[in-house]
Coordinates of C-alpha atoms and ligand atoms in Angstrom, one line a residue:
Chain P
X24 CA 64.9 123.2 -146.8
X25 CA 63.6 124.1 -143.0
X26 CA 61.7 127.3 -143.0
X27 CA 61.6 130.1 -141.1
X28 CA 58.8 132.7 -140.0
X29 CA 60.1 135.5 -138.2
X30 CA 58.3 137.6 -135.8
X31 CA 57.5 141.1 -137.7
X32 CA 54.5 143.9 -136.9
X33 CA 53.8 147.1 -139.3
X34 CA 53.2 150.3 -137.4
X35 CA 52.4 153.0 -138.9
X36 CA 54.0 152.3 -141.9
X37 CA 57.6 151.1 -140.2
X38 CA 58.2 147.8 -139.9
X39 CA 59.2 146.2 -136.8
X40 CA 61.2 143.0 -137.1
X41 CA 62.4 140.5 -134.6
X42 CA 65.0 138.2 -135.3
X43 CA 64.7 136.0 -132.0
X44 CA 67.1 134.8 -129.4
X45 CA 69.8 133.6 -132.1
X46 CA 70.5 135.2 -135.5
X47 CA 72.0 132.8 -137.0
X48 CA 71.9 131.6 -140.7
X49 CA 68.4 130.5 -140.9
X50 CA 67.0 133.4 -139.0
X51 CA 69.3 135.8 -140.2
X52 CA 68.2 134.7 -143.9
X53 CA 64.5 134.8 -142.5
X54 CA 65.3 138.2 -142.1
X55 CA 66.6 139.4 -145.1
X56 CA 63.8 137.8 -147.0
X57 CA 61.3 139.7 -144.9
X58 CA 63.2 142.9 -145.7
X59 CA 63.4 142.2 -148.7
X60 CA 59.2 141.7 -149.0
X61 CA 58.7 144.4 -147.1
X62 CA 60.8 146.9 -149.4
X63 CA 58.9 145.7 -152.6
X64 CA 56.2 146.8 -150.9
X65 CA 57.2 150.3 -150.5
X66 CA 58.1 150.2 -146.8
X67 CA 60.9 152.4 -146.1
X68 CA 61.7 152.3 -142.7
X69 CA 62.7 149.5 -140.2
X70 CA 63.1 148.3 -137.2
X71 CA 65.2 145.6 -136.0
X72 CA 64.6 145.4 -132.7
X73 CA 67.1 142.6 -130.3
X74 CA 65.6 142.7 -127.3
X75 CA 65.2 138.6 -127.0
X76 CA 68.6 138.4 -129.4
X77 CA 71.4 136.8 -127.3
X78 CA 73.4 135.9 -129.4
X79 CA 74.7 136.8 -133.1
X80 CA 77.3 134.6 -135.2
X81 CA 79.3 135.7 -137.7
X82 CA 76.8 134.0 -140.8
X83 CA 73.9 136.9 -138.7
X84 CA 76.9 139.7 -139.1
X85 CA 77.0 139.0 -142.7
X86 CA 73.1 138.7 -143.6
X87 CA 72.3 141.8 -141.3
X88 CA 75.4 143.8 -143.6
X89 CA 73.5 142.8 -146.5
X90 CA 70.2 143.8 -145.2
X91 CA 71.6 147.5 -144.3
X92 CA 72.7 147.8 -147.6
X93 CA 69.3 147.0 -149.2
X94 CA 67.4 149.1 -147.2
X95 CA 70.4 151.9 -147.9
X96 CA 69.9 151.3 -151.8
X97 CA 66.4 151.6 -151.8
X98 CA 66.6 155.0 -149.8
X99 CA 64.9 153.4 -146.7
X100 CA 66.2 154.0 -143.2
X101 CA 66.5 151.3 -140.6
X102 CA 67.5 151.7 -137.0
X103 CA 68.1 148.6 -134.1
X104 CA 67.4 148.8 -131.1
X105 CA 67.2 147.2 -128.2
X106 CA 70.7 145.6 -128.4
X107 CA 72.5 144.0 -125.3
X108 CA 75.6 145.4 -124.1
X109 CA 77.3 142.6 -125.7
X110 CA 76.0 142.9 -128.7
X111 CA 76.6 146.5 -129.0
X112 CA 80.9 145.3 -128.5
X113 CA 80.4 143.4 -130.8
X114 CA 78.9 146.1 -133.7
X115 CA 81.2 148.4 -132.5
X116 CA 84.4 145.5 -132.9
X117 CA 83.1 145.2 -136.2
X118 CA 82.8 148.7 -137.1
X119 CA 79.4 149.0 -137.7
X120 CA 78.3 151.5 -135.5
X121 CA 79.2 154.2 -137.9
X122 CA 77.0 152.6 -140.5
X123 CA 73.9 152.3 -138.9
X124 CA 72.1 153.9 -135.9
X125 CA 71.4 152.3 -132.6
X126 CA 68.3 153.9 -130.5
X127 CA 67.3 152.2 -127.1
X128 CA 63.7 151.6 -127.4
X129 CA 61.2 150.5 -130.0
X130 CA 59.2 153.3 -129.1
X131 CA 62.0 155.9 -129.3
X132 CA 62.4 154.5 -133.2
X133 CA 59.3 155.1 -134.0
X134 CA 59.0 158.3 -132.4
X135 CA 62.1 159.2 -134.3
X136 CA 60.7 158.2 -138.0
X137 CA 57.7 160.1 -136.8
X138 CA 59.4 162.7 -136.0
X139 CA 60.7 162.6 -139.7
X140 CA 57.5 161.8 -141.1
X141 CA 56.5 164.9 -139.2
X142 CA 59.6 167.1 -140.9
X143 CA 59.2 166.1 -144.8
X144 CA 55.4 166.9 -143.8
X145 CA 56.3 170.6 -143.5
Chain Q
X5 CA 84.8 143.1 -122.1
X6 CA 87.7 144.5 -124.0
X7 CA 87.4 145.3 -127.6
X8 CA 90.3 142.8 -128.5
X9 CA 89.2 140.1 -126.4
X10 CA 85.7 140.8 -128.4
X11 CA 86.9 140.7 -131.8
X12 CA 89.1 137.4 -131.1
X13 CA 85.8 135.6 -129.4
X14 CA 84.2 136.3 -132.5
X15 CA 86.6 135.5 -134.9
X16 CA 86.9 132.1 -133.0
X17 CA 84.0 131.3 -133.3
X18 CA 83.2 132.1 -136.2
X19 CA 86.4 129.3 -136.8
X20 CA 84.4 127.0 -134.6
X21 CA 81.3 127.5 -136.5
X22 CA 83.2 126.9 -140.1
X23 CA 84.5 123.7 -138.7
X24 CA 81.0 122.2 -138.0
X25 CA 79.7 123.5 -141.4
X26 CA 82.3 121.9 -143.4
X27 CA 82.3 118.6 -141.4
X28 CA 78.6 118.5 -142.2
X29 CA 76.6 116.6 -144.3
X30 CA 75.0 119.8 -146.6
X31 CA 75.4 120.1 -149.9
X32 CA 78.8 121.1 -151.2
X33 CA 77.0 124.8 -152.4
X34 CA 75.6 125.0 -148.8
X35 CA 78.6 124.4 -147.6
X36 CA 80.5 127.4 -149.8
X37 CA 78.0 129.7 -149.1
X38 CA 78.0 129.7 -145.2
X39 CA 81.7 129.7 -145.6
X40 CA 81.5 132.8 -147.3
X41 CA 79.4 134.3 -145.2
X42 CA 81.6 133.3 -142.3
X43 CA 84.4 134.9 -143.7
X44 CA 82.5 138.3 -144.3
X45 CA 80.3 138.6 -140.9
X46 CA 84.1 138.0 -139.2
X47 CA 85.2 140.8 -141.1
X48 CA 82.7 143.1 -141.2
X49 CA 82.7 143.1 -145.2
X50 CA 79.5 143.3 -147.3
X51 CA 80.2 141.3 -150.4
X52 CA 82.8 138.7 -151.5
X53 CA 82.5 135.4 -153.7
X54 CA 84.2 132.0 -153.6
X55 CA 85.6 130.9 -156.9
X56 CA 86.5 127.5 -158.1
X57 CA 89.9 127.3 -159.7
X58 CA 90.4 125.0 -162.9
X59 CA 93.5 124.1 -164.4
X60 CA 92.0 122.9 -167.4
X61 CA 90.5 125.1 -168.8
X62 CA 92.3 127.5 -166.3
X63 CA 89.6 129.6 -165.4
X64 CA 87.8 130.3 -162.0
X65 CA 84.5 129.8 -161.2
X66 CA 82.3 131.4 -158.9
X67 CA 80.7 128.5 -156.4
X68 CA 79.0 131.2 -154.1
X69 CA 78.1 134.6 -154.2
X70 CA 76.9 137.5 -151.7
X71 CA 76.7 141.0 -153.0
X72 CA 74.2 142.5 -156.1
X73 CA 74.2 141.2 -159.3
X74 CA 77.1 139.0 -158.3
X75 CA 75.9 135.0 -160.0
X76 CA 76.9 131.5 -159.3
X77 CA 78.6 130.5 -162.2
X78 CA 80.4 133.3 -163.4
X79 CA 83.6 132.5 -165.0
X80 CA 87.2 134.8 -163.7
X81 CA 90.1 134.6 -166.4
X82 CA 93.2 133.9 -165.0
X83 CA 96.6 133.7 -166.3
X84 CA 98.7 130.3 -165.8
X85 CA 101.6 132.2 -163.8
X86 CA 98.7 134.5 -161.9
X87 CA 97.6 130.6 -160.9
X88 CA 101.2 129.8 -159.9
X89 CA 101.7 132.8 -158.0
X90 CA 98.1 132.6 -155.7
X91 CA 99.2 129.1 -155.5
X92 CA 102.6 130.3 -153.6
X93 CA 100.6 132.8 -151.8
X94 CA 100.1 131.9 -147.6
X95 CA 98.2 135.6 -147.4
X96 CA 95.5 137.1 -148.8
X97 CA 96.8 139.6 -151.4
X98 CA 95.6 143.4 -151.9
X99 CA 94.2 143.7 -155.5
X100 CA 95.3 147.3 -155.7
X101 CA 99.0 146.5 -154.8
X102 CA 101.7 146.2 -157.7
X103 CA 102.0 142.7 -157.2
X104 CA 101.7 139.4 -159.1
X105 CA 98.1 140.2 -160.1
X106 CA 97.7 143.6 -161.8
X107 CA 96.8 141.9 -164.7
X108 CA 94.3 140.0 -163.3
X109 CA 92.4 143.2 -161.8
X110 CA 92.0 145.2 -165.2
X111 CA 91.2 142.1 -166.9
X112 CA 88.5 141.2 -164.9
X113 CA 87.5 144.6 -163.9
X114 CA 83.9 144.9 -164.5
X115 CA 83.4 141.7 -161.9
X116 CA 85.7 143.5 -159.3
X117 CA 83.6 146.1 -160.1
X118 CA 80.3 144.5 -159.0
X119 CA 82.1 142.8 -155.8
X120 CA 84.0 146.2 -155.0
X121 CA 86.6 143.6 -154.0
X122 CA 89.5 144.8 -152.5
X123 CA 92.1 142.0 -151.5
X124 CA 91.9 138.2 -152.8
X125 CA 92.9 135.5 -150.9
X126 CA 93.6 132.1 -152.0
X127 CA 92.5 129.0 -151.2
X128 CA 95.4 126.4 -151.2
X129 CA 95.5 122.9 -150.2
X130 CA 98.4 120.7 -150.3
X131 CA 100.3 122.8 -152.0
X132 CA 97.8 122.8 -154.5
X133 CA 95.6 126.2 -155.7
X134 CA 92.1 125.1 -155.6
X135 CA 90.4 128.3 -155.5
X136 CA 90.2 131.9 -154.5
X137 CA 88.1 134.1 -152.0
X138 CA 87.7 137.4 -153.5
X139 CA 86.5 139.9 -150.6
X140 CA 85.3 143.7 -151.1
X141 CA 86.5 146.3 -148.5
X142 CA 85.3 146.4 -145.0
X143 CA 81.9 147.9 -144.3
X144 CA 83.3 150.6 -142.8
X145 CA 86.1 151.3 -145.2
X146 CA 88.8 151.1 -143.0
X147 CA 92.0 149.2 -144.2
X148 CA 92.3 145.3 -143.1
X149 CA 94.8 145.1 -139.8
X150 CA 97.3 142.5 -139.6
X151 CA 95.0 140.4 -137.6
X152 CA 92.1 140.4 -140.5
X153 CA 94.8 139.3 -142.2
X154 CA 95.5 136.8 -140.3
X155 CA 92.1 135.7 -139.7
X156 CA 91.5 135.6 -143.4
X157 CA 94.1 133.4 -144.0
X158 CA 92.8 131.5 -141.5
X159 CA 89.5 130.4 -142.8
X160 CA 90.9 130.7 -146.2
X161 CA 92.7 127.2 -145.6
X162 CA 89.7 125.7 -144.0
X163 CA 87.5 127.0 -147.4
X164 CA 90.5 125.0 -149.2
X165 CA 90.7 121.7 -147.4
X166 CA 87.1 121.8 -147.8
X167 CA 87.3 122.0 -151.5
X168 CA 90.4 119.3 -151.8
X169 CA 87.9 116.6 -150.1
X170 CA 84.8 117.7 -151.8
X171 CA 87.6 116.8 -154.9
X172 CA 88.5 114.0 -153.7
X173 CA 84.9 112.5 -153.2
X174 CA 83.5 113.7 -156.8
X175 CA 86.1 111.9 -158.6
X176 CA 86.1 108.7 -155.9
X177 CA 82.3 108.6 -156.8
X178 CA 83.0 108.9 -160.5
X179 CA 85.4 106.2 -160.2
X180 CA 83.1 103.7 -158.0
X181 CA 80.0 104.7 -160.6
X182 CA 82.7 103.5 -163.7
X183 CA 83.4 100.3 -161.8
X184 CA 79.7 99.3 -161.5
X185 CA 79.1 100.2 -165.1
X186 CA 81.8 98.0 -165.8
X187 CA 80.8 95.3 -164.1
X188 CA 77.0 95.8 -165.3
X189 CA 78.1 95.2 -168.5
X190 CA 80.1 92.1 -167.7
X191 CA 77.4 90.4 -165.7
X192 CA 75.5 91.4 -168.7
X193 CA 77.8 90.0 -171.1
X194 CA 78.1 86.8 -168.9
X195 CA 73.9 86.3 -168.9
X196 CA 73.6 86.7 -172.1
X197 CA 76.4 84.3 -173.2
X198 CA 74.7 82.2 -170.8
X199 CA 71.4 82.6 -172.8
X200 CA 72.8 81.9 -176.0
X201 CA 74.2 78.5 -174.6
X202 CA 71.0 78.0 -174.1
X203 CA 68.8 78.9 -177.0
X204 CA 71.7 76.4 -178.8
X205 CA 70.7 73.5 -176.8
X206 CA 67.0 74.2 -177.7
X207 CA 68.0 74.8 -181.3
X208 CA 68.9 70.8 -181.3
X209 CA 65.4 69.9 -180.1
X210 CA 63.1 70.7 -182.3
X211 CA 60.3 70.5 -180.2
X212 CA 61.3 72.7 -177.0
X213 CA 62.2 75.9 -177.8
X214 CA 62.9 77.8 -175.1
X215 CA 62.9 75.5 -172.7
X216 CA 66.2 75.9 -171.4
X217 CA 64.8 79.2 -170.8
X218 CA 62.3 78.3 -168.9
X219 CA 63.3 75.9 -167.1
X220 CA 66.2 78.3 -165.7
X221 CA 63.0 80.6 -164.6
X222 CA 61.3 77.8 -162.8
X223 CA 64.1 76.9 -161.3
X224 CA 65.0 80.2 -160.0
X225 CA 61.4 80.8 -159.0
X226 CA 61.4 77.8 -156.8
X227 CA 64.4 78.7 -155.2
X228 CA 63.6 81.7 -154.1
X229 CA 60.5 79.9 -152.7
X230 CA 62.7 78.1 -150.7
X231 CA 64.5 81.1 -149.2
X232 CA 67.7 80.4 -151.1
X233 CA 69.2 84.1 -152.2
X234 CA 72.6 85.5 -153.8
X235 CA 75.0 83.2 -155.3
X236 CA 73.1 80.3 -154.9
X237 CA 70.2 81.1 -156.7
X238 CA 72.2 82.4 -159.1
X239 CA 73.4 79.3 -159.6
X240 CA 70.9 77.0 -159.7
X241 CA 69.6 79.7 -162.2
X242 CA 72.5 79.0 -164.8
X243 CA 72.2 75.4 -163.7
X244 CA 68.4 76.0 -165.4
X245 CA 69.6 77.6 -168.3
X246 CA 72.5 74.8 -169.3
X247 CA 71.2 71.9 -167.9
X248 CA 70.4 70.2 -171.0
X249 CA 74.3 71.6 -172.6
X250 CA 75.4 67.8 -173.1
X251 CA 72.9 67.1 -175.4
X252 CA 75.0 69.1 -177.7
X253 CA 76.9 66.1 -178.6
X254 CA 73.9 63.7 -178.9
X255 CA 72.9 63.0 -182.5
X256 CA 70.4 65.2 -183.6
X257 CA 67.9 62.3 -185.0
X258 CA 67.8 60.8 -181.4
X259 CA 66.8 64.1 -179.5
X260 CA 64.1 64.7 -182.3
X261 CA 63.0 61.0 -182.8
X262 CA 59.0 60.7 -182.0
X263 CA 59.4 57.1 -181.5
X264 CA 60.1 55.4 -178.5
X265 CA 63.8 55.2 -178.3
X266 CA 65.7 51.9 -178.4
X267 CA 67.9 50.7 -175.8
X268 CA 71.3 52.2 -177.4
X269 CA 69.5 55.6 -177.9
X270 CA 68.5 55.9 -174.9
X271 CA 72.0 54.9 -173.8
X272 CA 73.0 57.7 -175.5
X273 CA 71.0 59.9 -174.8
X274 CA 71.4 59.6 -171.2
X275 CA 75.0 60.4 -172.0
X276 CA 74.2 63.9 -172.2
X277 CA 74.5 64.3 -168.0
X278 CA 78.2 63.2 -168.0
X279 CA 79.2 65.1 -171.1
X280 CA 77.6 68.4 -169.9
X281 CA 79.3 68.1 -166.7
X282 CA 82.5 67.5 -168.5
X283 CA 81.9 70.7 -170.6
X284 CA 80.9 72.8 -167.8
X285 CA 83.4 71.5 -165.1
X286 CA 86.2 72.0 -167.2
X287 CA 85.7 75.7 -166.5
X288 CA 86.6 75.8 -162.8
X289 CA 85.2 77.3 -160.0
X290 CA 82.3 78.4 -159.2
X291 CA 80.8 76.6 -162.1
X292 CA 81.9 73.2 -160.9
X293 CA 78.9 73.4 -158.3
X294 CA 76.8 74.4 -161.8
X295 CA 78.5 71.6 -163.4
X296 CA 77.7 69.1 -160.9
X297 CA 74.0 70.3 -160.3
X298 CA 73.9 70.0 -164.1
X299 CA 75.1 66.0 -163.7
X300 CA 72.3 65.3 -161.1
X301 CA 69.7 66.6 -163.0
X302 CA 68.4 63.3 -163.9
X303 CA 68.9 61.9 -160.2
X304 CA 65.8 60.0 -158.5
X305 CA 65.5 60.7 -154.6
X306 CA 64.3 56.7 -154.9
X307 CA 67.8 56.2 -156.0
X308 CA 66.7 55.1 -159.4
X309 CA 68.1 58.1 -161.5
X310 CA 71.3 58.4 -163.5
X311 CA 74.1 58.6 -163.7
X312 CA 74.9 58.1 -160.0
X313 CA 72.1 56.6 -158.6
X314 CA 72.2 58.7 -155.7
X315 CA 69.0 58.9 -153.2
X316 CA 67.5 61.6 -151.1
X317 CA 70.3 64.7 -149.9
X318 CA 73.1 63.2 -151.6
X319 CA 72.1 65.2 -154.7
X320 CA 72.7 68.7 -154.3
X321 CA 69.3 70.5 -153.8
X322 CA 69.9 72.8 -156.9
X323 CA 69.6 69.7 -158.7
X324 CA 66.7 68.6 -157.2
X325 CA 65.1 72.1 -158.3
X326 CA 65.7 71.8 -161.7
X327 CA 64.6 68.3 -162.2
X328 CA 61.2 69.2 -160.8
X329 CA 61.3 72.6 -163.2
X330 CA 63.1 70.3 -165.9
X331 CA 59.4 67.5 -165.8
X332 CA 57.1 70.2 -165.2
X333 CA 58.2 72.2 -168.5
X334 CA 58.1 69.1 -170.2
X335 CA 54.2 67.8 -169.4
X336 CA 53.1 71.4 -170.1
X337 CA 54.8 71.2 -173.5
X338 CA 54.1 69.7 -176.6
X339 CA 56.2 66.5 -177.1
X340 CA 56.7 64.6 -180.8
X341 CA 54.8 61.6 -179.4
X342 CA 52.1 63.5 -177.1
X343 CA 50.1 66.9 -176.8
X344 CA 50.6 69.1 -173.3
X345 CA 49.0 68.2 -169.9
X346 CA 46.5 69.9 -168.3
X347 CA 47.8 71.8 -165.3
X348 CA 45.7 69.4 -163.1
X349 CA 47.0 65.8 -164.5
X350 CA 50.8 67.7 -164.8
X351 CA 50.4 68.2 -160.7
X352 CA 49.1 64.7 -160.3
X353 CA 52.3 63.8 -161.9
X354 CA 54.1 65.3 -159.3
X355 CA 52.0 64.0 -156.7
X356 CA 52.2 60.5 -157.6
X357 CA 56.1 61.0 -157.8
X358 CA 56.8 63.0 -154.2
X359 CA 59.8 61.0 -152.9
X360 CA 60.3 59.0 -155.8
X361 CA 61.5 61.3 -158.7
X362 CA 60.8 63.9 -157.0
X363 CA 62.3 65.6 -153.4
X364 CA 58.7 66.5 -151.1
X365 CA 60.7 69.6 -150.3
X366 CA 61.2 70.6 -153.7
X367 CA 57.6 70.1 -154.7
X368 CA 56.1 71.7 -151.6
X369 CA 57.8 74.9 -152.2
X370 CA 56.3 74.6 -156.1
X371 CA 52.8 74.1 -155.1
X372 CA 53.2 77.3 -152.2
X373 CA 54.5 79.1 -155.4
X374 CA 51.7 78.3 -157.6
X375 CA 49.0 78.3 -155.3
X376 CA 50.0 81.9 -154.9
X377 CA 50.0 82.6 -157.8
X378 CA 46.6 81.4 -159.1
X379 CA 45.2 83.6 -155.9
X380 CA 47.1 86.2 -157.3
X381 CA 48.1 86.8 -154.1
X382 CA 51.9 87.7 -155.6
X383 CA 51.5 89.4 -158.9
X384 CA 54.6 87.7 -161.0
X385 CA 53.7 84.7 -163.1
X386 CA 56.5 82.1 -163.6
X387 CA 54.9 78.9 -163.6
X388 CA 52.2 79.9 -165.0
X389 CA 53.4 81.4 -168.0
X390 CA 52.3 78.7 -169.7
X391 CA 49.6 78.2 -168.6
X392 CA 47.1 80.5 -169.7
X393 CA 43.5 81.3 -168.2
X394 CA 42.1 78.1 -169.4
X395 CA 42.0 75.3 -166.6
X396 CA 39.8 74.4 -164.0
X397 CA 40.9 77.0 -161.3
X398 CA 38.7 75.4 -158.3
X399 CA 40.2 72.0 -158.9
X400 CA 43.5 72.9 -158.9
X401 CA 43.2 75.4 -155.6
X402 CA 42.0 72.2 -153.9
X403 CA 44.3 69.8 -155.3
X404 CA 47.1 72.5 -154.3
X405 CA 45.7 72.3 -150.8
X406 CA 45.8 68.9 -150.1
X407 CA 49.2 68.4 -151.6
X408 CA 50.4 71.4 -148.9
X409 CA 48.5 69.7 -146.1
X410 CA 49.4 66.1 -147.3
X411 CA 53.5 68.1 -146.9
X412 CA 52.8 69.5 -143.5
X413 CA 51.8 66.3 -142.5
X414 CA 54.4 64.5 -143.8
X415 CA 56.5 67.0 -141.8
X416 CA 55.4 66.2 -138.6
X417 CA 55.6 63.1 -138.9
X418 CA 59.2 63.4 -139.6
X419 CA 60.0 65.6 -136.6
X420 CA 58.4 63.0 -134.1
Ligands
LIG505 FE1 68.1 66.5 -169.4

């Protein structure tokens, strides 16, 4: 079976993950098996950010539902960002915009589980 | 873009996408499971398995699987009229609708449980119910429009084709796999009748057991020497093995007499050329080519063999293979009136004889076959089973040379 590394970076305890400029099956399973890791590991919040993602089929749709959901169940929070304006039709065709938040930048997420980090802190 | 025109971009390709996965050479599983997921990124739906439907036992399996603690092999109990009403079904069907399957929803409901499956759509083909695709709700809750509906039925038929021909080609395979099994066991019925022809004929002599046997193995081993393959060393192979089939008939004190034999004995003795071809030709094609190489076993390329007298290629070259393997078994046996050759002498034999008993072809390809392997250059030993370690390895390497050189020569001066 072809293996897959996908690009991924830890800051600050959020997890940054980039699925590349096709998420497709292999990628898309890449993914979920990074997430996966990464949630054993006590990392709660994530970052998928699709800034060199053109494209998305409908076996990525499906993996990336699963991933929300296992990041839901273990109380973690992910946001995506940096999603083209296509790809943002195609979330919000889908109905997935009300199930998980889009932010513009990478560096508006993190601010934004900072910010959070900052809140519980108080 | 507009948020129709989107959705149907998506959902064909997605279609496009299923099309190329089933037409692909992955695994059947592979194949289910990217199906699957198809069918639930199109949607938008977060869990849903494919089931295999049985008749007998009717049951449904699950094939593939996406969702928690949802696993491949899980068995779905369905009722025989359930079966015959998916089976009529063109859409996918709500499970929380009062129709054909209430049943089926309670009795299963710990499973529809785990897949939070909401509708079920089967997966007909030819008329024929070969599984279901049971799909939880959409992501975002909202009820399936008449265009998921369509789309789900849709890829639902593709998921069904694709599980007629997987069908198809299991039980094609399990068919192809039963023919070769049969015919392994005939071809081994038909070698070992052959071999118990044999070890008969041997039985008569009392003197050359298993030589049949080995003579078929010399035979062969030449043969292939010569770069004959398939049928026709197959044949000349059997031809080894039942050469000697006429001698059946020959009085048993003649075969085993130690003295020279008398004119009349040897008369008929020699008889045993005609009658095995008369045994063996009687049984029609292809073994009247085995018959005949049989007859011509005791052929001379001189022209002073029997029965026919033939000389050089009018005896079939199968023949002239086992005449050579027939002598050379016989000097490196014990006989009633003589102990075995050395190898050396037995070759000088078929030195001396090259174009007279013996075709230069014939014994050419014999001495490249032994020659190799003495060196051990090829790891089998066939004519040298006999053998042993004991002989006198240098002059037999030489002796093997100059019979190969004294061939090449001989060649060339042919081909001036
Ligand atoms: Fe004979």
């Amino acid at each position: 079976m072809r293996r897959i590394e996908i690009r991924s970076k830890l800051v600050e305890n959020t997890a940054i993950l980039y699925p590349g400029p096709y998420l497709n099956q292999l990628r898309g399973e890449a993914i979920e098996n990074r997430c996966l890791e990464l949630l054993s590991e006590g990392v709660r919040s994530v970052v998928i950010n699709f800034e060199d993602t053109e494209l998305i089929n409908s076996i990525g749709v499906s993996i990336l539902i699963g991933v929300i959901e296992s990041i839901h169940e273990s109380s973690g929070k992910l946001l995506l960002t940096n999603l083209s304006e296509s790809n943002r039709e195609l979330f919000d065709v889908l109905g997935l915009l009300s199930q998980v938040e889009i932010i513009e930048s990478e560096e508006q997420a993190l601010a934004s589980f900072r910010g959070l980090t900052g809140a519980a802190l108080c | 873009m507009e948020p129709a025109t989107r959705k149907l971009l998506h959902s064909l390709t997605a279609l496009a996408d299923l099309g190329a996965e089933i037409s692909s050479t992955h695994e059947f599983d592979e194949v289910m499971s990217a199906s699957l997921h198809t069918m639930l990124g199109t949607l938008a739906m977060s869990r849903g398995a494919i089931a295999r439907f049985s008749s007998r036992p009717l049951q449904l399996k699950v094939i593939a699987a996406k969702g928690n603690r949802i696993l491949k092999g899980e068995k779905i109990v369905l009722g025989r009229e359930e079966a015959e009403y998916l089976a009529s079904c063109s859409r996918p069907v709500g499970l929380a609708e009062g129709n054909g399957l209430a049943g089926f929803t309670s009795r299963n409901g710990d499973l529809m449980k785990r897949l939070r499956a909401g509708s079920l759509a089967p997966a007909v083909a030819r008329g024929e119910l070969m599984g279901v695709i049971l799909l939880s709700e959409k992501f975002n809750r909202e009820s399936l429009t008449e265009q998921d509906l369509a789309i789900i039925a849709a890829i639902a038929r593709h998921i069904g084709i694709a599980m007629y021909n997987h069908r198809l080609m299991v039980s094609l395979k399990r068919k192809a796999e039963e023919n070769r099994r049969l015919y392994r066991g005939m071809r081994q019925m038909y070698q070992d009748t052959i071999r118990a022809f044999a070890a008969a004929i041997d039985l008569k002599d009392a003197y050359t057991s298993g030589h049949s046997d080995r003579v078929s193995r010399y035979s062969e081993a030449i043969a292939k020497e010569m770069g004959l393959t398939g049928t026709e060393l197959e044949y000349i192979a059997v031809a080894g093995h039942l050469h000697d089939i006429g001698k059946i008939v020959v009085d048993r004190t003649i075969i085993n007499n130690p003295r020279p034999l008398t004119e009349p004995e040897f008369l008929e003795l020699n008889k045993h050329v005609t009658t095995g071809y008369e045994i063996l030709s009687s049984i029609g094609h292809p073994w009247n080519e085995i018959a005949y190489m049989t007859k011509c076993h005791h052929e001379r390329v001189d022209g002073r063999g029997y029965p026919q007298g033939l000389v050089g290629d009018q005896i079939p070259l199968g023949a002239k293979i086992v005449t050579l393997a027939d002598s050379f078994d016989a000097m490196m046996t014990d006989r009633p009136y003589r102990s075995r050759l050395p190898l050396q002498q037995a070759l000088g034999e078929l030195q001396r004889n090259t174009g007279k008993q013996f075709a230069r072809e014939v014994v050419l390809a014999f001495c490249r076959l032994l020659k190799k392997e003495i060196s051990g250059e090829i790891r089998s030993r066939v004519l040298t089973m006999t053998v042993g370690r004991k002989f006198e390895r240098e002059a037999v390497d030489s002796m093997l040379t100059s019979m190969l050189a004294a061939g090449d020569a001989g060649n060339q001066a042919m081909s001036c």
